Amino acid sequence: MTSLLAVLIDGSIYASWLFLVAAGLTVIYGVMRILNMAHGSFYAIGAYSAASLVGWYFNNGMGPAWVSYLLLVGAALVAGLIVGVIVERGLLRLMYGRDEILMVIITYALLLILEDGMKIVWGVSPYFAYQPYSELGRTSLGLLKVSNYDVALVGVSALLGLGLWAWLERTNQGKVLRAVIHDREIAVAMGVNVKLMFTITFVLGTTLGALAGALTAPAISVVPGIGIEVIVLAFAVVVIGGLGSIGGAAVGALLVGLSRAAAVHYAPEFELFVIYGVMSLVLAFRPEGLFGRTLARKI
Amino acid sequence: MRLDKTEISLGLIALACVLFGFVSPGWLIFLLTIALAKALVVQGVVMQMRSGLVSFGQGLFYCIGGYTVGMGGQFFGIHDAIAALSLGMFVAIVVAMLLGLLLTRYREIFFAMLSLAFSMILFGILVKSQELGSTDGFNVHDWTLFGWAPEAGAGSQHTVFTMTVVSGLIVAVLIHRYTKAGIGVICEAVRENEVRVEYLGLSPRWLLYGNYVAAAAVSALGGGLTALATGHVDPEMAYWTTSGEFVFIALLGGLGHVAAPFIAAIVFSFVRTYAIEFVPHTWQMILGFTLLAVIIFLPKGLWSLVSREKTGERA
Amino acid sequence: MTCILETRSLNKEFGAVIAAKDLNVQINKGEVVGVIGSNGAGKTTFINMVTGYLKPTRGEILFNGKSIMGHSPRAITRAGMARSFQVAQLFPEMTVLDNLIVALAAAESARPSFLSPLRSDARIARAEEILKEFGVDNYRDSLVTAVPQGARKLVDIAMALIGNPQMLLLDEPTSGVSVDEKTDLMDTVMNAVRQHGVTVLFVEHDMDVVERYVSRVLAFYSGEIIADGEPAAVLADQQVRDLVTGHRPTTKQGNGAS
Ligand SMILES: Nc1ncnc2c1ncn2[C@@H]1O[C@H](COP(=O)(O)OP(=O)(O)OP(=O)(O)O)[C@@H](O)[C@H]1O
Ligand SMILES: [Mg+2]
């Protein structure tokens, strides 16, 4: 009983984290048809920015702890914005219109560049910013102890999901974006400024990635390579949900999160296996993912 | 069996390599062995690229080849190098025949991601296998060749080198023919227009399937040779960044010629050796920029530099 | 006369769009049938369903009296029904000759060889004959993307004919071809077809071309067949004149763009 509860709690925490990581990836794919391999690096950049800023804040004994939460988010926004604009304007813009698979390779090159870029900026020793995490304390649920920060993360992730959904469904800009997702040619014909939409989307996506990293930073030690681990998880989540679908990413995150939590509790040797196992299973029956669409070629 | 010009040149180059092996220093032999073994894995990636599929999971078969050689010696008493390598290829073929049933339904990024997922599954399993040394992997048992045991160190290194060159030659000749044969050309046709292939009464899926299985066998051979050369295997072989490296080398060389992956792998290995030594934290960055440069300036890979000189003005 | 192709209340819906509605067609061996209809009338959809590319929403398709519902395009091709495409479907990175050689190899066997070369002397010689027959031998070594539209269309049709089909469906063979070249192209195609004794159904926007070659016309409008019969009768039909052909003799330009 306790272990079932533990699976549910761990599963939802892990799922909300996965959703945070995957949301930006799926938004970018949905609008731009770019499966961004460098998304993990944006996550890592967010984590490094946040960890170094928050670490600096506490090491200098600056002030109240609540400020550090603002710093986390602020660091992510600034980092995501800067890197997003540079990458979109400086690299991707030159590459639009190429094969989807070539875009994967281009963003893979970007990943390689960013990975070392981070080593140059932040070095290779770990960064810690545990204060925002420990500050919130823990809650006991029977035998289980749950960190409040993790619980808050579930809330943040849910809010973010709702926010994205509302933005897409309820605002004018969202409508335009959906038009681009649905049929790019018609959107162009209707006079949508697709270039601008691409920039907005890409920056939004990188910022989401950076935010995911920043919010994760207090719970981990930030070291080189975290982005590389994360990206394949994010892939699994969005592919399960259907590339480009935000709702799909949420469902994919839940599926992966709960299965992994179950594996960790009942059969730890299958922890990693389970994630990709679920992905392969879903794809075997629904090649386009749970909420994806396939378009047959017109001949 | 008549040999054409390319095949004769390949044979001569291989002979030169083997002879070079007798005079060259040990570190260089080792570097070349690893490079050529990797090139075999890359050949598998290239075979699939010709058919329009980019595998971000070829590390799966590299790892299967390596682990089979390692486990054969360690647990099943298979010490003969040739037997172990063949077993590795056999296991890879069996796995590919199973996975291929599912994978050949996918194209483009879906194929890339799913192949990646499969190699990550193997990685996940190996990392959790205590008996196989989990993340550390394990050492490959001393091996023999037709009953003859090369002396440890330089002797065995030299033997692996020769074996790798010979395997490379055989595979290169076979692939050279394969590329021009029905299946090779029609796999390219699948890449160019799958609908038309279907309407010629052929099954793109079975063509891709055959090609996938063949590519898996070639890559597993590369993995097995790597295991023999380094004397060690670990789960990193199946990690997705390893597969990324193979894709990188494939693009660097291009699809123009069977020799391209070999050349690209050797260039790659040298640059890496020096880069890691002299500019430790910029190695990947160099790779990244090189990859972008190749995509922008040499979309047909390094080989296009060679062939442009030969054929003059053929874009 | 024996019926080679028959459809029974064939229906196809794309969401709200009805692209085929209760199509009942019987085509006899040896007939040359023209299909007319304005843009979006469902002509291509009909061919796509019959050749297995699209799955009908409802209905039945019989080829030589046997149901081919749910068969793949390749199975249907092997059974003897070939087609060409509105936009020629070729291998863009290969030469014209190589396109035909691939088609020849495919016609010989469904299992391509692993090691013996595709470009054998015999296949090259045969491909060259076909190029001559279709009058495109001067493009032998050009990439198919570099040859004029008309030649591309011919190569596309030649590739369909290489498998010696019993029936050939041509989707706008003359689209994108200039008016004066249309008859040449069609003469070439029809000569080749007659030599093989193939039943033909072709989609065409140019009524002059239709009248010149066919023994029967099917008129499509908005997914339905509104007339079926002798060319003269169909083209004189008031409904067809209102909905499909407009007011002749103004010849409608083929829609090369779509
Ligand atoms: N794959 C598809 N998905 C959705 N709608 C389709 C698809 N194929 C065709 N349609 C729709 O079905 C209708 C019939 O199209 P079809 O291509 O059969 O017309 P057509 O008679 O060949 O026209 P044209 O002369 O322009 O080639 C059109 O409204 C078209 O938009
Ligand atoms: Mg049409």
PDB file of C-alpha atoms in Angstrom, chain A residues 65-290:
ATOM      1  CA  ALA A  65      15.558  33.012   0.858  1.00  0.00           C
ATOM      2  CA  TRP A  66      12.445  33.803  -1.170  1.00  0.00           C
ATOM      3  CA  VAL A  67      14.475  36.016  -3.435  1.00  0.00           C
ATOM      4  CA  SER A  68      16.370  32.939  -4.578  1.00  0.00           C
ATOM      5  CA  TYR A  69      13.219  31.578  -6.225  1.00  0.00           C
ATOM      6  CA  LEU A  70      12.911  34.720  -8.250  1.00  0.00           C
ATOM      7  CA  LEU A  71      16.562  34.411  -9.146  1.00  0.00           C
ATOM      8  CA  LEU A  72      16.019  30.860 -10.360  1.00  0.00           C
ATOM      9  CA  VAL A  73      13.257  31.869 -12.677  1.00  0.00           C
ATOM     10  CA  GLY A  74      14.937  35.102 -13.695  1.00  0.00           C
ATOM     11  CA  ALA A  75      18.167  33.337 -14.601  1.00  0.00           C
ATOM     12  CA  ALA A  76      16.265  30.881 -16.746  1.00  0.00           C
ATOM     13  CA  LEU A  77      14.330  33.574 -18.568  1.00  0.00           C
ATOM     14  CA  VAL A  78      17.397  35.641 -19.343  1.00  0.00           C
ATOM     15  CA  ALA A  79      19.520  32.662 -20.377  1.00  0.00           C
ATOM     16  CA  GLY A  80      16.758  31.125 -22.485  1.00  0.00           C
ATOM     17  CA  LEU A  81      16.027  34.402 -24.189  1.00  0.00           C
ATOM     18  CA  ILE A  82      19.620  35.211 -25.045  1.00  0.00           C
ATOM     19  CA  VAL A  83      20.598  31.756 -26.232  1.00  0.00           C
ATOM     20  CA  GLY A  84      17.301  31.278 -28.044  1.00  0.00           C
ATOM     21  CA  VAL A  85      17.604  34.474 -30.036  1.00  0.00           C
ATOM     22  CA  ILE A  86      21.250  33.886 -30.882  1.00  0.00           C
ATOM     23  CA  VAL A  87      20.659  30.333 -32.049  1.00  0.00           C
ATOM     24  CA  GLU A  88      17.531  31.089 -34.021  1.00  0.00           C
ATOM     25  CA  ARG A  89      18.853  34.193 -35.726  1.00  0.00           C
ATOM     26  CA  GLY A  90      22.427  33.053 -36.067  1.00  0.00           C
ATOM     27  CA  LEU A  91      22.025  29.438 -37.126  1.00  0.00           C
ATOM     28  CA  LEU A  92      18.570  28.027 -37.654  1.00  0.00           C
ATOM     29  CA  ARG A  93      17.372  30.874 -39.818  1.00  0.00           C
ATOM     30  CA  LEU A  94      19.975  29.897 -42.384  1.00  0.00           C
ATOM     31  CA  MET A  95      18.727  26.341 -42.401  1.00  0.00           C
ATOM     32  CA  TYR A  96      14.958  26.555 -42.631  1.00  0.00           C
ATOM     33  CA  GLY A  97      13.325  24.484 -45.293  1.00  0.00           C
ATOM     34  CA  ARG A  98      15.769  21.620 -45.086  1.00  0.00           C
ATOM     35  CA  ASP A  99      14.818  18.021 -44.412  1.00  0.00           C
ATOM     36  CA  GLU A 100      13.563  17.266 -40.939  1.00  0.00           C
ATOM     37  CA  ILE A 101      16.273  14.708 -40.491  1.00  0.00           C
ATOM     38  CA  LEU A 102      18.945  17.172 -41.510  1.00  0.00           C
ATOM     39  CA  MET A 103      17.610  19.605 -38.935  1.00  0.00           C
ATOM     40  CA  VAL A 104      18.081  16.869 -36.345  1.00  0.00           C
ATOM     41  CA  ILE A 105      21.703  16.611 -37.366  1.00  0.00           C
ATOM     42  CA  ILE A 106      22.154  20.377 -37.360  1.00  0.00           C
ATOM     43  CA  THR A 107      20.802  20.640 -33.859  1.00  0.00           C
ATOM     44  CA  TYR A 108      23.046  17.732 -32.923  1.00  0.00           C
ATOM     45  CA  ALA A 109      25.999  19.849 -34.058  1.00  0.00           C
ATOM     46  CA  LEU A 110      24.601  22.659 -31.950  1.00  0.00           C
ATOM     47  CA  LEU A 111      24.436  20.329 -28.976  1.00  0.00           C
ATOM     48  CA  LEU A 112      28.101  19.441 -29.372  1.00  0.00           C
ATOM     49  CA  ILE A 113      29.032  23.115 -29.555  1.00  0.00           C
ATOM     50  CA  LEU A 114      26.929  24.102 -26.559  1.00  0.00           C
ATOM     51  CA  GLU A 115      28.196  21.219 -24.418  1.00  0.00           C
ATOM     52  CA  ASP A 116      31.753  22.437 -24.699  1.00  0.00           C
ATOM     53  CA  GLY A 117      30.652  26.052 -24.586  1.00  0.00           C
ATOM     54  CA  MET A 118      29.268  25.367 -21.137  1.00  0.00           C
ATOM     55  CA  LYS A 119      32.504  23.741 -20.053  1.00  0.00           C
ATOM     56  CA  ILE A 120      34.357  26.847 -21.145  1.00  0.00           C
ATOM     57  CA  VAL A 121      32.005  29.192 -19.308  1.00  0.00           C
ATOM     58  CA  TRP A 122      31.334  27.184 -16.171  1.00  0.00           C
ATOM     59  CA  GLY A 123      34.249  24.765 -15.997  1.00  0.00           C
ATOM     60  CA  VAL A 124      33.833  21.110 -15.188  1.00  0.00           C
ATOM     61  CA  SER A 125      33.392  21.106 -11.426  1.00  0.00           C
ATOM     62  CA  PRO A 126      29.861  20.754 -10.084  1.00  0.00           C
ATOM     63  CA  TYR A 127      27.645  23.664  -9.087  1.00  0.00           C
ATOM     64  CA  PHE A 128      25.201  23.441  -6.207  1.00  0.00           C
ATOM     65  CA  ALA A 129      22.210  25.555  -5.367  1.00  0.00           C
ATOM     66  CA  TYR A 130      20.501  23.344  -2.806  1.00  0.00           C
ATOM     67  CA  GLN A 131      19.162  26.170  -0.616  1.00  0.00           C
ATOM     68  CA  PRO A 132      15.868  26.734  -2.439  1.00  0.00           C
ATOM     69  CA  TYR A 133      15.299  23.005  -2.193  1.00  0.00           C
ATOM     70  CA  SER A 134      16.112  22.466   1.489  1.00  0.00           C
ATOM     71  CA  GLU A 135      14.529  25.755   2.544  1.00  0.00           C
ATOM     72  CA  LEU A 136      11.042  24.419   1.860  1.00  0.00           C
ATOM     73  CA  GLY A 137      11.453  21.382   4.091  1.00  0.00           C
ATOM     74  CA  ARG A 138       9.603  18.097   3.898  1.00  0.00           C
ATOM     75  CA  THR A 139       6.151  16.769   4.560  1.00  0.00           C
ATOM     76  CA  SER A 140       5.501  13.373   6.107  1.00  0.00           C
ATOM     77  CA  LEU A 141       2.805  11.218   4.591  1.00  0.00           C
ATOM     78  CA  GLY A 142       2.657   8.181   6.840  1.00  0.00           C
ATOM     79  CA  LEU A 143       5.987   6.494   6.355  1.00  0.00           C
ATOM     80  CA  LEU A 144       6.856   8.584   3.343  1.00  0.00           C
ATOM     81  CA  LYS A 145       8.698  11.841   3.409  1.00  0.00           C
ATOM     82  CA  VAL A 146       8.152  14.120   0.464  1.00  0.00           C
ATOM     83  CA  SER A 147      10.166  17.192  -0.281  1.00  0.00           C
ATOM     84  CA  ASN A 148       7.959  20.256  -0.542  1.00  0.00           C
ATOM     85  CA  TYR A 149      10.051  21.622  -3.348  1.00  0.00           C
ATOM     86  CA  ASP A 150       9.164  18.571  -5.430  1.00  0.00           C
ATOM     87  CA  VAL A 151       5.502  19.011  -4.631  1.00  0.00           C
ATOM     88  CA  ALA A 152       5.728  22.642  -5.641  1.00  0.00           C
ATOM     89  CA  LEU A 153       7.327  21.475  -8.885  1.00  0.00           C
ATOM     90  CA  VAL A 154       4.225  19.445  -9.645  1.00  0.00           C
ATOM     91  CA  GLY A 155       2.171  22.590  -9.198  1.00  0.00           C
ATOM     92  CA  VAL A 156       4.471  24.701 -11.326  1.00  0.00           C
ATOM     93  CA  SER A 157       4.464  22.117 -14.069  1.00  0.00           C
ATOM     94  CA  ALA A 158       0.675  21.883 -14.052  1.00  0.00           C
ATOM     95  CA  LEU A 159       0.349  25.672 -14.117  1.00  0.00           C
ATOM     96  CA  LEU A 160       2.805  25.905 -16.967  1.00  0.00           C
ATOM     97  CA  GLY A 161       0.909  23.287 -18.927  1.00  0.00           C
ATOM     98  CA  LEU A 162      -2.365  25.120 -18.367  1.00  0.00           C
ATOM     99  CA  GLY A 163      -0.737  28.411 -19.251  1.00  0.00           C
ATOM    100  CA  LEU A 164       0.592  27.039 -22.529  1.00  0.00           C
ATOM    101  CA  TRP A 165      -2.733  25.532 -23.323  1.00  0.00           C
ATOM    102  CA  ALA A 166      -4.594  28.761 -22.570  1.00  0.00           C
ATOM    103  CA  TRP A 167      -2.118  30.736 -24.614  1.00  0.00           C
ATOM    104  CA  LEU A 168      -2.542  28.461 -27.610  1.00  0.00           C
ATOM    105  CA  GLU A 169      -6.304  28.103 -27.353  1.00  0.00           C
ATOM    106  CA  ARG A 170      -7.411  31.442 -25.985  1.00  0.00           C
ATOM    107  CA  THR A 171      -5.188  34.167 -27.373  1.00  0.00           C
ATOM    108  CA  ASN A 172      -4.900  35.580 -30.843  1.00  0.00           C
ATOM    109  CA  GLN A 173      -1.244  34.804 -31.058  1.00  0.00           C
ATOM    110  CA  GLY A 174      -2.036  31.245 -30.074  1.00  0.00           C
ATOM    111  CA  LYS A 175      -4.595  31.037 -32.841  1.00  0.00           C
ATOM    112  CA  VAL A 176      -2.061  32.170 -35.395  1.00  0.00           C
ATOM    113  CA  LEU A 177       0.394  29.640 -34.061  1.00  0.00           C
ATOM    114  CA  ARG A 178      -2.137  26.877 -34.338  1.00  0.00           C
ATOM    115  CA  ALA A 179      -2.792  27.910 -37.902  1.00  0.00           C
ATOM    116  CA  VAL A 180       0.918  27.561 -38.593  1.00  0.00           C
ATOM    117  CA  ILE A 181       0.949  24.151 -36.920  1.00  0.00           C
ATOM    118  CA  HIS A 182      -2.079  23.013 -38.846  1.00  0.00           C
ATOM    119  CA  ASP A 183      -1.095  24.069 -42.303  1.00  0.00           C
ATOM    120  CA  ARG A 184       1.897  26.234 -42.871  1.00  0.00           C
ATOM    121  CA  GLU A 185       1.154  27.010 -46.506  1.00  0.00           C
ATOM    122  CA  ILE A 186      -2.322  28.269 -45.788  1.00  0.00           C
ATOM    123  CA  ALA A 187      -0.995  30.291 -42.869  1.00  0.00           C
ATOM    124  CA  VAL A 188       1.520  31.972 -45.143  1.00  0.00           C
ATOM    125  CA  ALA A 189      -1.188  32.593 -47.699  1.00  0.00           C
ATOM    126  CA  MET A 190      -3.295  34.236 -44.993  1.00  0.00           C
ATOM    127  CA  GLY A 191      -0.446  36.641 -44.381  1.00  0.00           C
ATOM    128  CA  VAL A 192       0.946  35.201 -41.172  1.00  0.00           C
ATOM    129  CA  ASN A 193       4.476  36.335 -40.510  1.00  0.00           C
ATOM    130  CA  VAL A 194       5.884  32.856 -40.182  1.00  0.00           C
ATOM    131  CA  LYS A 195       9.441  34.063 -39.608  1.00  0.00           C
ATOM    132  CA  LEU A 196       8.356  36.035 -36.603  1.00  0.00           C
ATOM    133  CA  MET A 197       6.299  33.139 -35.322  1.00  0.00           C
ATOM    134  CA  PHE A 198       9.362  30.922 -35.644  1.00  0.00           C
ATOM    135  CA  THR A 199      11.483  33.275 -33.593  1.00  0.00           C
ATOM    136  CA  ILE A 200       8.818  33.582 -30.915  1.00  0.00           C
ATOM    137  CA  THR A 201       8.319  29.856 -30.798  1.00  0.00           C
ATOM    138  CA  PHE A 202      11.948  28.976 -30.690  1.00  0.00           C
ATOM    139  CA  VAL A 203      12.708  31.469 -27.942  1.00  0.00           C
ATOM    140  CA  LEU A 204       9.689  30.245 -26.027  1.00  0.00           C
ATOM    141  CA  GLY A 205      10.927  26.679 -26.408  1.00  0.00           C
ATOM    142  CA  THR A 206      14.473  27.414 -25.293  1.00  0.00           C
ATOM    143  CA  THR A 207      13.190  29.436 -22.364  1.00  0.00           C
ATOM    144  CA  LEU A 208      10.979  26.561 -21.319  1.00  0.00           C
ATOM    145  CA  GLY A 209      13.997  24.266 -21.542  1.00  0.00           C
ATOM    146  CA  ALA A 210      16.130  26.666 -19.526  1.00  0.00           C
ATOM    147  CA  LEU A 211      13.350  27.035 -16.975  1.00  0.00           C
ATOM    148  CA  ALA A 212      13.158  23.273 -16.580  1.00  0.00           C
ATOM    149  CA  GLY A 213      16.901  23.236 -15.931  1.00  0.00           C
ATOM    150  CA  ALA A 214      16.754  26.132 -13.505  1.00  0.00           C
ATOM    151  CA  LEU A 215      13.954  24.564 -11.505  1.00  0.00           C
ATOM    152  CA  THR A 216      15.818  21.254 -11.408  1.00  0.00           C
ATOM    153  CA  ALA A 217      19.146  22.807 -10.408  1.00  0.00           C
ATOM    154  CA  PRO A 218      18.396  22.978  -6.648  1.00  0.00           C
ATOM    155  CA  ALA A 219      17.658  19.252  -6.583  1.00  0.00           C
ATOM    156  CA  ILE A 220      20.796  18.043  -8.344  1.00  0.00           C
ATOM    157  CA  SER A 221      24.455  18.790  -8.700  1.00  0.00           C
ATOM    158  CA  VAL A 222      24.912  20.628 -11.940  1.00  0.00           C
ATOM    159  CA  VAL A 223      27.693  18.940 -13.894  1.00  0.00           C
ATOM    160  CA  PRO A 224      28.658  18.612 -17.554  1.00  0.00           C
ATOM    161  CA  GLY A 225      26.535  16.126 -19.447  1.00  0.00           C
ATOM    162  CA  ILE A 226      23.201  16.604 -17.670  1.00  0.00           C
ATOM    163  CA  GLY A 227      21.701  17.908 -20.891  1.00  0.00           C
ATOM    164  CA  ILE A 228      22.757  14.823 -22.807  1.00  0.00           C
ATOM    165  CA  GLU A 229      20.976  12.552 -20.369  1.00  0.00           C
ATOM    166  CA  VAL A 230      17.879  14.676 -20.366  1.00  0.00           C
ATOM    167  CA  ILE A 231      17.391  15.032 -24.084  1.00  0.00           C
ATOM    168  CA  VAL A 232      16.779  11.364 -24.737  1.00  0.00           C
ATOM    169  CA  LEU A 233      14.204  11.247 -21.948  1.00  0.00           C
ATOM    170  CA  ALA A 234      12.469  14.268 -23.412  1.00  0.00           C
ATOM    171  CA  PHE A 235      12.478  12.574 -26.806  1.00  0.00           C
ATOM    172  CA  ALA A 236      10.827   9.522 -25.368  1.00  0.00           C
ATOM    173  CA  VAL A 237       8.130  11.634 -23.760  1.00  0.00           C
ATOM    174  CA  VAL A 238       7.257  13.698 -26.827  1.00  0.00           C
ATOM    175  CA  VAL A 239       7.431  10.764 -29.187  1.00  0.00           C
ATOM    176  CA  ILE A 240       5.035   8.810 -26.999  1.00  0.00           C
ATOM    177  CA  GLY A 241       2.645  11.740 -26.803  1.00  0.00           C
ATOM    178  CA  GLY A 242       2.890  12.562 -30.468  1.00  0.00           C
ATOM    179  CA  LEU A 243       5.402  15.112 -31.701  1.00  0.00           C
ATOM    180  CA  GLY A 244       4.054  18.634 -31.498  1.00  0.00           C
ATOM    181  CA  SER A 245       1.196  17.953 -29.131  1.00  0.00           C
ATOM    182  CA  ILE A 246       1.302  19.618 -25.716  1.00  0.00           C
ATOM    183  CA  GLY A 247      -1.459  17.441 -24.319  1.00  0.00           C
ATOM    184  CA  GLY A 248       0.425  14.481 -25.696  1.00  0.00           C
ATOM    185  CA  ALA A 249       3.585  15.549 -23.900  1.00  0.00           C
ATOM    186  CA  ALA A 250       1.613  15.695 -20.654  1.00  0.00           C
ATOM    187  CA  VAL A 251       0.219  12.208 -21.143  1.00  0.00           C
ATOM    188  CA  GLY A 252       3.600  10.910 -22.272  1.00  0.00           C
ATOM    189  CA  ALA A 253       5.220  12.404 -19.189  1.00  0.00           C
ATOM    190  CA  LEU A 254       2.665  10.747 -16.922  1.00  0.00           C
ATOM    191  CA  LEU A 255       3.081   7.408 -18.644  1.00  0.00           C
ATOM    192  CA  VAL A 256       6.848   7.482 -18.469  1.00  0.00           C
ATOM    193  CA  GLY A 257       6.895   8.981 -14.985  1.00  0.00           C
ATOM    194  CA  LEU A 258       4.595   6.396 -13.475  1.00  0.00           C
ATOM    195  CA  SER A 259       6.189   3.445 -15.260  1.00  0.00           C
ATOM    196  CA  ARG A 260       9.620   4.501 -14.169  1.00  0.00           C
ATOM    197  CA  ALA A 261       8.495   5.014 -10.584  1.00  0.00           C
ATOM    198  CA  ALA A 262       6.908   1.582 -10.632  1.00  0.00           C
ATOM    199  CA  ALA A 263      10.099   0.079 -12.024  1.00  0.00           C
ATOM    200  CA  VAL A 264      12.241   1.814  -9.431  1.00  0.00           C
ATOM    201  CA  HIS A 265      10.095   0.410  -6.614  1.00  0.00           C
ATOM    202  CA  TYR A 266       9.359  -3.056  -7.893  1.00  0.00           C
ATOM    203  CA  ALA A 267      12.094  -3.943 -10.358  1.00  0.00           C
ATOM    204  CA  PRO A 268      14.959  -1.468 -10.169  1.00  0.00           C
ATOM    205  CA  GLU A 269      17.020  -3.260 -12.776  1.00  0.00           C
ATOM    206  CA  PHE A 270      14.434  -2.223 -15.369  1.00  0.00           C
ATOM    207  CA  GLU A 271      14.503   1.470 -14.549  1.00  0.00           C
ATOM    208  CA  LEU A 272      15.950   2.711 -17.830  1.00  0.00           C
ATOM    209  CA  PHE A 273      14.610  -0.149 -19.853  1.00  0.00           C
ATOM    210  CA  VAL A 274      11.048   0.731 -18.925  1.00  0.00           C
ATOM    211  CA  ILE A 275      11.169   4.235 -20.374  1.00  0.00           C
ATOM    212  CA  TYR A 276      12.267   3.163 -23.811  1.00  0.00           C
ATOM    213  CA  GLY A 277      10.224   0.017 -23.556  1.00  0.00           C
ATOM    214  CA  VAL A 278       7.071   2.094 -23.135  1.00  0.00           C
ATOM    215  CA  MET A 279       8.139   4.263 -26.023  1.00  0.00           C
ATOM    216  CA  SER A 280       8.722   1.315 -28.332  1.00  0.00           C
ATOM    217  CA  LEU A 281       5.451  -0.243 -27.305  1.00  0.00           C
ATOM    218  CA  VAL A 282       3.451   2.907 -27.973  1.00  0.00           C
ATOM    219  CA  LEU A 283       5.130   3.426 -31.316  1.00  0.00           C
ATOM    220  CA  ALA A 284       4.561  -0.176 -32.311  1.00  0.00           C
ATOM    221  CA  PHE A 285       0.834   0.397 -32.136  1.00  0.00           C
ATOM    222  CA  ARG A 286       0.630   4.085 -32.924  1.00  0.00           C
ATOM    223  CA  PRO A 287       3.573   5.116 -35.081  1.00  0.00           C
ATOM    224  CA  GLU A 288       2.556   8.756 -34.870  1.00  0.00           C
ATOM    225  CA  GLY A 289       2.392   8.712 -31.055  1.00  0.00           C
ATOM    226  CA  LEU A 290      -0.725   8.888 -28.927  1.00  0.00           C
TER     227      LEU A 290
END
